[in-house]
PDB file of C-alpha atoms in Angstrom:
ATOM      1  CA  UNK A   1       5.778  31.941  17.121  1.00  0.00           C
ATOM      2  CA  UNK A   2       5.117  34.517  14.405  1.00  0.00           C
ATOM      3  CA  UNK A   3       7.390  32.643  12.016  1.00  0.00           C
ATOM      4  CA  UNK A   4       5.482  29.418  12.620  1.00  0.00           C
ATOM      5  CA  UNK A   5       2.134  31.163  12.114  1.00  0.00           C
ATOM      6  CA  UNK A   6       3.399  32.680   8.858  1.00  0.00           C
ATOM      7  CA  UNK A   7       4.539  29.242   7.704  1.00  0.00           C
ATOM      8  CA  UNK A   8       1.128  27.747   8.478  1.00  0.00           C
ATOM      9  CA  UNK A   9      -0.692  30.538   6.619  1.00  0.00           C
ATOM     10  CA  UNK A  10       1.651  30.163   3.659  1.00  0.00           C
ATOM     11  CA  UNK A  11       1.068  26.398   3.655  1.00  0.00           C
ATOM     12  CA  UNK A  12      -2.704  26.888   3.458  1.00  0.00           C
ATOM     13  CA  UNK A  13      -2.164  29.432   0.685  1.00  0.00           C
ATOM     14  CA  UNK A  14      -0.104  26.909  -1.302  1.00  0.00           C
ATOM     15  CA  UNK A  15      -2.897  24.357  -1.002  1.00  0.00           C
ATOM     16  CA  UNK A  16      -5.721  26.745  -1.861  1.00  0.00           C
ATOM     17  CA  UNK A  17      -3.895  28.197  -4.880  1.00  0.00           C
ATOM     18  CA  UNK A  18      -2.826  24.723  -6.055  1.00  0.00           C
ATOM     19  CA  UNK A  19       0.869  25.560  -6.066  1.00  0.00           C
ATOM     20  CA  UNK A  20       2.551  23.895  -9.053  1.00  0.00           C
ATOM     21  CA  UNK A  21       5.372  22.267  -7.054  1.00  0.00           C
ATOM     22  CA  UNK A  22       2.970  20.971  -4.417  1.00  0.00           C
ATOM     23  CA  UNK A  23       0.597  19.540  -7.041  1.00  0.00           C
ATOM     24  CA  UNK A  24       3.458  17.900  -8.932  1.00  0.00           C
ATOM     25  CA  UNK A  25       4.899  16.276  -5.809  1.00  0.00           C
ATOM     26  CA  UNK A  26       1.495  15.123  -4.533  1.00  0.00           C
ATOM     27  CA  UNK A  27       0.581  13.772  -7.967  1.00  0.00           C
ATOM     28  CA  UNK A  28       3.787  11.734  -8.220  1.00  0.00           C
ATOM     29  CA  UNK A  29       3.236  10.384  -4.692  1.00  0.00           C
ATOM     30  CA  UNK A  30      -0.264   9.196  -5.572  1.00  0.00           C
ATOM     31  CA  UNK A  31       0.867   7.744  -8.882  1.00  0.00           C
ATOM     32  CA  UNK A  32       3.686   5.747  -7.290  1.00  0.00           C
ATOM     33  CA  UNK A  33       1.701   4.571  -4.267  1.00  0.00           C
ATOM     34  CA  UNK A  34      -1.469   3.619  -6.147  1.00  0.00           C
ATOM     35  CA  UNK A  35       0.531   1.737  -8.779  1.00  0.00           C
ATOM     36  CA  UNK A  36       2.414  -0.111  -6.038  1.00  0.00           C
ATOM     37  CA  UNK A  37      -0.874  -0.878  -4.278  1.00  0.00           C
ATOM     38  CA  UNK A  38      -2.390  -2.318  -7.457  1.00  0.00           C
ATOM     39  CA  UNK A  39       0.611  -4.558  -8.137  1.00  0.00           C
ATOM     40  CA  UNK A  40       0.839  -5.600  -4.485  1.00  0.00           C
ATOM     41  CA  UNK A  41      -2.881  -6.482  -4.499  1.00  0.00           C
ATOM     42  CA  UNK A  42      -2.463  -8.680  -7.580  1.00  0.00           C
ATOM     43  CA  UNK A  43       0.251 -10.559  -5.689  1.00  0.00           C
ATOM     44  CA  UNK A  44      -0.961 -10.353  -2.098  1.00  0.00           C
ATOM     45  CA  UNK A  45      -4.627 -11.307  -2.514  1.00  0.00           C
ATOM     46  CA  UNK A  46      -3.952 -14.613  -4.349  1.00  0.00           C
ATOM     47  CA  UNK A  47      -1.107 -15.370  -1.930  1.00  0.00           C
ATOM     48  CA  UNK A  48      -3.344 -14.718   1.062  1.00  0.00           C
ATOM     49  CA  UNK A  49      -6.051 -16.885  -0.507  1.00  0.00           C
ATOM     50  CA  UNK A  50      -3.576 -19.722  -1.097  1.00  0.00           C
ATOM     51  CA  UNK A  51      -2.408 -19.633   2.507  1.00  0.00           C
ATOM     52  CA  UNK A  52      -6.014 -19.604   3.720  1.00  0.00           C
ATOM     53  CA  UNK A  53      -7.270 -22.479   1.574  1.00  0.00           C
ATOM     54  CA  UNK A  54      -4.318 -24.775   0.926  1.00  0.00           C
ATOM     55  CA  UNK A  55      -2.393 -27.026   3.283  1.00  0.00           C
ATOM     56  CA  UNK A  56       1.199 -27.730   2.262  1.00  0.00           C
ATOM     57  CA  UNK A  57       4.603 -28.237   3.919  1.00  0.00           C
ATOM     58  CA  UNK A  58       6.081 -24.944   5.071  1.00  0.00           C
ATOM     59  CA  UNK A  59       2.732 -23.124   5.173  1.00  0.00           C
ATOM     60  CA  UNK A  60       3.080 -22.098   8.815  1.00  0.00           C
ATOM     61  CA  UNK A  61       6.640 -20.928   8.204  1.00  0.00           C
ATOM     62  CA  UNK A  62       5.481 -18.794   5.272  1.00  0.00           C
ATOM     63  CA  UNK A  63       2.717 -17.270   7.412  1.00  0.00           C
ATOM     64  CA  UNK A  64       5.226 -16.435  10.146  1.00  0.00           C
ATOM     65  CA  UNK A  65       7.622 -14.913   7.595  1.00  0.00           C
ATOM     66  CA  UNK A  66       4.884 -12.745   6.079  1.00  0.00           C
ATOM     67  CA  UNK A  67       3.810 -11.554   9.518  1.00  0.00           C
ATOM     68  CA  UNK A  68       7.422 -10.701  10.319  1.00  0.00           C
ATOM     69  CA  UNK A  69       7.846  -8.851   7.017  1.00  0.00           C
ATOM     70  CA  UNK A  70       4.914  -6.588   7.934  1.00  0.00           C
ATOM     71  CA  UNK A  71       7.274  -4.933  10.416  1.00  0.00           C
ATOM     72  CA  UNK A  72      10.348  -4.949   8.194  1.00  0.00           C
ATOM     73  CA  UNK A  73      12.228  -1.625   8.430  1.00  0.00           C
ATOM     74  CA  UNK A  74      11.666   0.252   5.151  1.00  0.00           C
ATOM     75  CA  UNK A  75      15.337   1.266   4.923  1.00  0.00           C
ATOM     76  CA  UNK A  76      16.276  -2.425   4.779  1.00  0.00           C
ATOM     77  CA  UNK A  77      13.891  -2.964   1.867  1.00  0.00           C
ATOM     78  CA  UNK A  78      15.312   0.143   0.215  1.00  0.00           C
ATOM     79  CA  UNK A  79      18.839  -1.141   0.651  1.00  0.00           C
ATOM     80  CA  UNK A  80      17.958  -4.532  -0.862  1.00  0.00           C
ATOM     81  CA  UNK A  81      16.255  -2.931  -3.865  1.00  0.00           C
ATOM     82  CA  UNK A  82      19.208  -0.546  -4.258  1.00  0.00           C
ATOM     83  CA  UNK A  83      21.647  -3.478  -4.369  1.00  0.00           C
ATOM     84  CA  UNK A  84      19.513  -5.344  -6.891  1.00  0.00           C
ATOM     85  CA  UNK A  85      19.057  -2.335  -9.190  1.00  0.00           C
ATOM     86  CA  UNK A  86      22.533  -0.800  -8.902  1.00  0.00           C
ATOM     87  CA  UNK A  87      24.930  -1.120 -11.818  1.00  0.00           C
ATOM     88  CA  UNK A  88      26.774  -3.960 -10.108  1.00  0.00           C
ATOM     89  CA  UNK A  89      23.511  -5.701  -9.186  1.00  0.00           C
ATOM     90  CA  UNK A  90      21.705  -8.417 -11.161  1.00  0.00           C
ATOM     91  CA  UNK A  91      19.127  -5.990 -12.563  1.00  0.00           C
ATOM     92  CA  UNK A  92      21.430  -3.008 -13.061  1.00  0.00           C
ATOM     93  CA  UNK A  93      21.321  -3.440 -16.833  1.00  0.00           C
ATOM     94  CA  UNK A  94      17.755  -2.091 -16.870  1.00  0.00           C
ATOM     95  CA  UNK A  95      18.805   1.278 -15.419  1.00  0.00           C
ATOM     96  CA  UNK A  96      15.864   1.493 -13.038  1.00  0.00           C
ATOM     97  CA  UNK A  97      17.663   2.976 -10.044  1.00  0.00           C
ATOM     98  CA  UNK A  98      16.658   6.546  -9.112  1.00  0.00           C
ATOM     99  CA  UNK A  99      13.401   6.327 -11.035  1.00  0.00           C
ATOM    100  CA  UNK A 100       9.713   6.107 -10.091  1.00  0.00           C
ATOM    101  CA  UNK A 101       9.817   2.447 -11.137  1.00  0.00           C
ATOM    102  CA  UNK A 102      12.414   1.704  -8.460  1.00  0.00           C
ATOM    103  CA  UNK A 103      10.217   3.434  -5.891  1.00  0.00           C
ATOM    104  CA  UNK A 104       7.226   1.362  -6.976  1.00  0.00           C
ATOM    105  CA  UNK A 105       9.250  -1.846  -6.619  1.00  0.00           C
ATOM    106  CA  UNK A 106      10.306  -0.882  -3.094  1.00  0.00           C
ATOM    107  CA  UNK A 107       6.747  -0.031  -2.090  1.00  0.00           C
ATOM    108  CA  UNK A 108       5.409  -3.273  -3.575  1.00  0.00           C
ATOM    109  CA  UNK A 109       7.826  -5.250  -1.396  1.00  0.00           C
ATOM    110  CA  UNK A 110       6.628  -3.302   1.635  1.00  0.00           C
ATOM    111  CA  UNK A 111       2.913  -3.654   0.892  1.00  0.00           C
ATOM    112  CA  UNK A 112       2.656  -7.294  -0.283  1.00  0.00           C
ATOM    113  CA  UNK A 113       3.204  -8.798   3.211  1.00  0.00           C
ATOM    114  CA  UNK A 114       0.534  -6.513   4.677  1.00  0.00           C
ATOM    115  CA  UNK A 115      -2.104  -7.371   2.082  1.00  0.00           C
ATOM    116  CA  UNK A 116      -1.219 -11.074   2.049  1.00  0.00           C
ATOM    117  CA  UNK A 117      -1.299 -11.421   5.844  1.00  0.00           C
ATOM    118  CA  UNK A 118      -4.486  -9.435   6.418  1.00  0.00           C
ATOM    119  CA  UNK A 119      -6.320 -10.993   3.473  1.00  0.00           C
ATOM    120  CA  UNK A 120      -5.339 -14.482   4.675  1.00  0.00           C
ATOM    121  CA  UNK A 121      -7.186 -13.860   7.930  1.00  0.00           C
ATOM    122  CA  UNK A 122     -10.316 -12.723   6.096  1.00  0.00           C
ATOM    123  CA  UNK A 123     -10.193 -15.526   3.538  1.00  0.00           C
ATOM    124  CA  UNK A 124      -9.550 -18.183   6.198  1.00  0.00           C
ATOM    125  CA  UNK A 125     -12.769 -17.270   7.993  1.00  0.00           C
ATOM    126  CA  UNK A 126     -14.741 -17.345   4.736  1.00  0.00           C
ATOM    127  CA  UNK A 127     -13.135 -20.636   3.690  1.00  0.00           C
ATOM    128  CA  UNK A 128     -14.129 -22.298   6.966  1.00  0.00           C
ATOM    129  CA  UNK A 129     -17.678 -21.121   6.375  1.00  0.00           C
ATOM    130  CA  UNK A 130     -18.080 -22.108   2.706  1.00  0.00           C
ATOM    131  CA  UNK A 131     -15.525 -24.805   1.863  1.00  0.00           C
ATOM    132  CA  UNK A 132     -17.978 -27.713   2.265  1.00  0.00           C
ATOM    133  CA  UNK A 133     -20.430 -26.057  -0.121  1.00  0.00           C
ATOM    134  CA  UNK A 134     -17.755 -25.338  -2.726  1.00  0.00           C
ATOM    135  CA  UNK A 135     -16.427 -28.898  -2.544  1.00  0.00           C
ATOM    136  CA  UNK A 136     -19.892 -30.443  -2.816  1.00  0.00           C
ATOM    137  CA  UNK A 137     -20.598 -28.311  -5.893  1.00  0.00           C
ATOM    138  CA  UNK A 138     -17.213 -29.158  -7.439  1.00  0.00           C
ATOM    139  CA  UNK A 139     -16.183 -25.519  -7.793  1.00  0.00           C
ATOM    140  CA  UNK A 140     -12.612 -25.097  -9.086  1.00  0.00           C
ATOM    141  CA  UNK A 141      -9.915 -23.293  -7.061  1.00  0.00           C
ATOM    142  CA  UNK A 142      -9.829 -20.112  -9.143  1.00  0.00           C
ATOM    143  CA  UNK A 143     -13.607 -19.725  -9.113  1.00  0.00           C
ATOM    144  CA  UNK A 144     -13.534 -20.366  -5.371  1.00  0.00           C
ATOM    145  CA  UNK A 145     -10.929 -17.645  -4.852  1.00  0.00           C
ATOM    146  CA  UNK A 146     -12.905 -15.165  -6.945  1.00  0.00           C
ATOM    147  CA  UNK A 147     -16.092 -15.965  -5.059  1.00  0.00           C
ATOM    148  CA  UNK A 148     -14.435 -15.593  -1.654  1.00  0.00           C
ATOM    149  CA  UNK A 149     -12.731 -12.334  -2.621  1.00  0.00           C
ATOM    150  CA  UNK A 150     -16.055 -10.955  -3.839  1.00  0.00           C
ATOM    151  CA  UNK A 151     -17.876 -12.103  -0.707  1.00  0.00           C
ATOM    152  CA  UNK A 152     -15.215 -10.607   1.557  1.00  0.00           C
ATOM    153  CA  UNK A 153     -14.589  -7.482  -0.522  1.00  0.00           C
ATOM    154  CA  UNK A 154     -15.643  -5.061   2.192  1.00  0.00           C
ATOM    155  CA  UNK A 155     -13.458  -6.710   4.822  1.00  0.00           C
ATOM    156  CA  UNK A 156     -10.556  -6.939   2.377  1.00  0.00           C
ATOM    157  CA  UNK A 157     -10.831  -3.192   1.924  1.00  0.00           C
ATOM    158  CA  UNK A 158      -9.165  -2.853   5.327  1.00  0.00           C
ATOM    159  CA  UNK A 159      -6.101  -4.663   3.994  1.00  0.00           C
ATOM    160  CA  UNK A 160      -6.015  -2.398   0.946  1.00  0.00           C
ATOM    161  CA  UNK A 161      -6.238   0.723   3.090  1.00  0.00           C
ATOM    162  CA  UNK A 162      -3.460  -0.518   5.345  1.00  0.00           C
ATOM    163  CA  UNK A 163      -1.306  -1.163   2.296  1.00  0.00           C
ATOM    164  CA  UNK A 164      -1.996   2.271   0.853  1.00  0.00           C
ATOM    165  CA  UNK A 165      -1.185   3.926   4.170  1.00  0.00           C
ATOM    166  CA  UNK A 166       2.117   2.061   4.336  1.00  0.00           C
ATOM    167  CA  UNK A 167       2.995   3.078   0.778  1.00  0.00           C
ATOM    168  CA  UNK A 168       2.010   6.759   0.835  1.00  0.00           C
ATOM    169  CA  UNK A 169       3.744   7.427   4.167  1.00  0.00           C
ATOM    170  CA  UNK A 170       7.000   5.676   3.247  1.00  0.00           C
ATOM    171  CA  UNK A 171      10.172   7.772   3.217  1.00  0.00           C
ATOM    172  CA  UNK A 172      13.245   5.623   3.937  1.00  0.00           C
ATOM    173  CA  UNK A 173      13.022   3.129   1.084  1.00  0.00           C
ATOM    174  CA  UNK A 174      11.928   5.626  -1.575  1.00  0.00           C
ATOM    175  CA  UNK A 175      14.672   8.031  -0.519  1.00  0.00           C
ATOM    176  CA  UNK A 176      17.297   5.328  -1.042  1.00  0.00           C
ATOM    177  CA  UNK A 177      16.089   3.981  -4.395  1.00  0.00           C
ATOM    178  CA  UNK A 178      14.574   7.214  -5.749  1.00  0.00           C
ATOM    179  CA  UNK A 179      17.232   9.695  -4.732  1.00  0.00           C
ATOM    180  CA  UNK A 180      14.695  12.501  -4.094  1.00  0.00           C
ATOM    181  CA  UNK A 181      15.426  14.057  -7.506  1.00  0.00           C
ATOM    182  CA  UNK A 182      13.479  17.237  -8.205  1.00  0.00           C
ATOM    183  CA  UNK A 183      10.748  16.788 -10.864  1.00  0.00           C
ATOM    184  CA  UNK A 184      11.654  13.090 -11.175  1.00  0.00           C
ATOM    185  CA  UNK A 185      11.411  11.129  -7.920  1.00  0.00           C
ATOM    186  CA  UNK A 186      10.511  13.723  -5.295  1.00  0.00           C
ATOM    187  CA  UNK A 187       7.411  12.555  -3.430  1.00  0.00           C
ATOM    188  CA  UNK A 188       5.650  14.101  -0.455  1.00  0.00           C
ATOM    189  CA  UNK A 189       7.520  12.334   2.324  1.00  0.00           C
ATOM    190  CA  UNK A 190      10.982  12.893   0.856  1.00  0.00           C
ATOM    191  CA  UNK A 191      10.112  16.497  -0.045  1.00  0.00           C
ATOM    192  CA  UNK A 192       9.010  17.171   3.534  1.00  0.00           C
ATOM    193  CA  UNK A 193      12.321  15.842   4.861  1.00  0.00           C
ATOM    194  CA  UNK A 194      14.244  17.987   2.369  1.00  0.00           C
ATOM    195  CA  UNK A 195      12.271  21.185   2.930  1.00  0.00           C
ATOM    196  CA  UNK A 196      12.603  20.896   6.707  1.00  0.00           C
ATOM    197  CA  UNK A 197      16.362  20.513   6.360  1.00  0.00           C
ATOM    198  CA  UNK A 198      16.382  23.633   4.154  1.00  0.00           C
ATOM    199  CA  UNK A 199      14.211  25.573   6.604  1.00  0.00           C
ATOM    200  CA  UNK A 200      11.305  25.960   4.162  1.00  0.00           C
ATOM    201  CA  UNK A 201       8.554  25.092   6.621  1.00  0.00           C
ATOM    202  CA  UNK A 202       5.744  26.435   4.445  1.00  0.00           C
ATOM    203  CA  UNK A 203       6.061  23.849   1.676  1.00  0.00           C
ATOM    204  CA  UNK A 204       6.809  21.116   4.217  1.00  0.00           C
ATOM    205  CA  UNK A 205       3.661  21.985   6.185  1.00  0.00           C
ATOM    206  CA  UNK A 206       1.620  22.179   2.992  1.00  0.00           C
ATOM    207  CA  UNK A 207       2.719  18.708   1.947  1.00  0.00           C
ATOM    208  CA  UNK A 208       2.156  17.455   5.478  1.00  0.00           C
ATOM    209  CA  UNK A 209      -1.397  18.785   5.440  1.00  0.00           C
ATOM    210  CA  UNK A 210      -2.026  17.084   2.100  1.00  0.00           C
ATOM    211  CA  UNK A 211      -0.759  13.805   3.566  1.00  0.00           C
ATOM    212  CA  UNK A 212      -3.044  14.169   6.572  1.00  0.00           C
ATOM    213  CA  UNK A 213      -6.032  14.986   4.361  1.00  0.00           C
ATOM    214  CA  UNK A 214      -5.290  11.975   2.160  1.00  0.00           C
ATOM    215  CA  UNK A 215      -5.094   9.755   5.219  1.00  0.00           C
ATOM    216  CA  UNK A 216      -8.377  11.082   6.592  1.00  0.00           C
ATOM    217  CA  UNK A 217     -10.112  10.798   3.216  1.00  0.00           C
ATOM    218  CA  UNK A 218      -8.885   7.230   2.761  1.00  0.00           C
ATOM    219  CA  UNK A 219     -10.022   6.206   6.237  1.00  0.00           C
ATOM    220  CA  UNK A 220     -13.399   7.910   5.781  1.00  0.00           C
ATOM    221  CA  UNK A 221     -13.935   6.266   2.387  1.00  0.00           C
ATOM    222  CA  UNK A 222     -13.051   2.855   3.807  1.00  0.00           C
ATOM    223  CA  UNK A 223     -15.386   3.330   6.763  1.00  0.00           C
ATOM    224  CA  UNK A 224     -18.289   4.459   4.568  1.00  0.00           C
ATOM    225  CA  UNK A 225     -17.824   1.620   2.076  1.00  0.00           C
ATOM    226  CA  UNK A 226     -17.639  -0.985   4.838  1.00  0.00           C
ATOM    227  CA  UNK A 227     -20.697   0.459   6.589  1.00  0.00           C
ATOM    228  CA  UNK A 228     -22.572   0.401   3.278  1.00  0.00           C
ATOM    229  CA  UNK A 229     -21.594  -3.218   2.709  1.00  0.00           C
ATOM    230  CA  UNK A 230     -22.606  -4.314   6.197  1.00  0.00           C
ATOM    231  CA  UNK A 231     -25.967  -2.574   6.022  1.00  0.00           C
ATOM    232  CA  UNK A 232     -26.903  -3.616   2.497  1.00  0.00           C
ATOM    233  CA  UNK A 233     -25.311  -7.037   2.163  1.00  0.00           C
ATOM    234  CA  UNK A 234     -24.555  -8.006   5.742  1.00  0.00           C
ATOM    235  CA  UNK A 235     -20.874  -8.347   4.759  1.00  0.00           C
TER     236      UNK A 235
END
């Protein structure tokens, strides 16, 4: 019990003193996850909009596939990315394996189905409400998508938060494609797994507390923004 209490106190000390290793690992985690979220949003939001507005052969199958991919085991995604980026793989010539770029690619593949599926639901409701008006005014598809995304921005925030949560908490895929290399690809989740295996509970607890605080801050920010939108704009 004393050892656990000491580890907890040391963890708080690492956070309060902004320990260099902890800051470096947390910074890399945020950099990788936010970059992956941005790329995934640029892919997922238009894809979700397309599925909400268009009717084409195979649409229902694509929706089912995206919903299924939301629950895809991260280690499977990591394995696929590893095969593609390995020296014997089709993209091995770029030398991306065991780099932050490889981790971003893996996280993008994990986050895109979440953002696409959740945004489709939001956009479908908005499209049912406004599609007659847009058609009568002759508004083009891209302007329609931009208008719907703007109108549903507060609801779409939920999809973004879900994607960020998936990315920042990921360990299996980034461990496989990143290699958990110190000062290169070591992020919070992989560092926690390593430090626990080494018996260094202080750093592991410190990183765990940072993860929890990030999760709480993200949820709080999303709640406040959505409440603001609903009160001011009725969104």
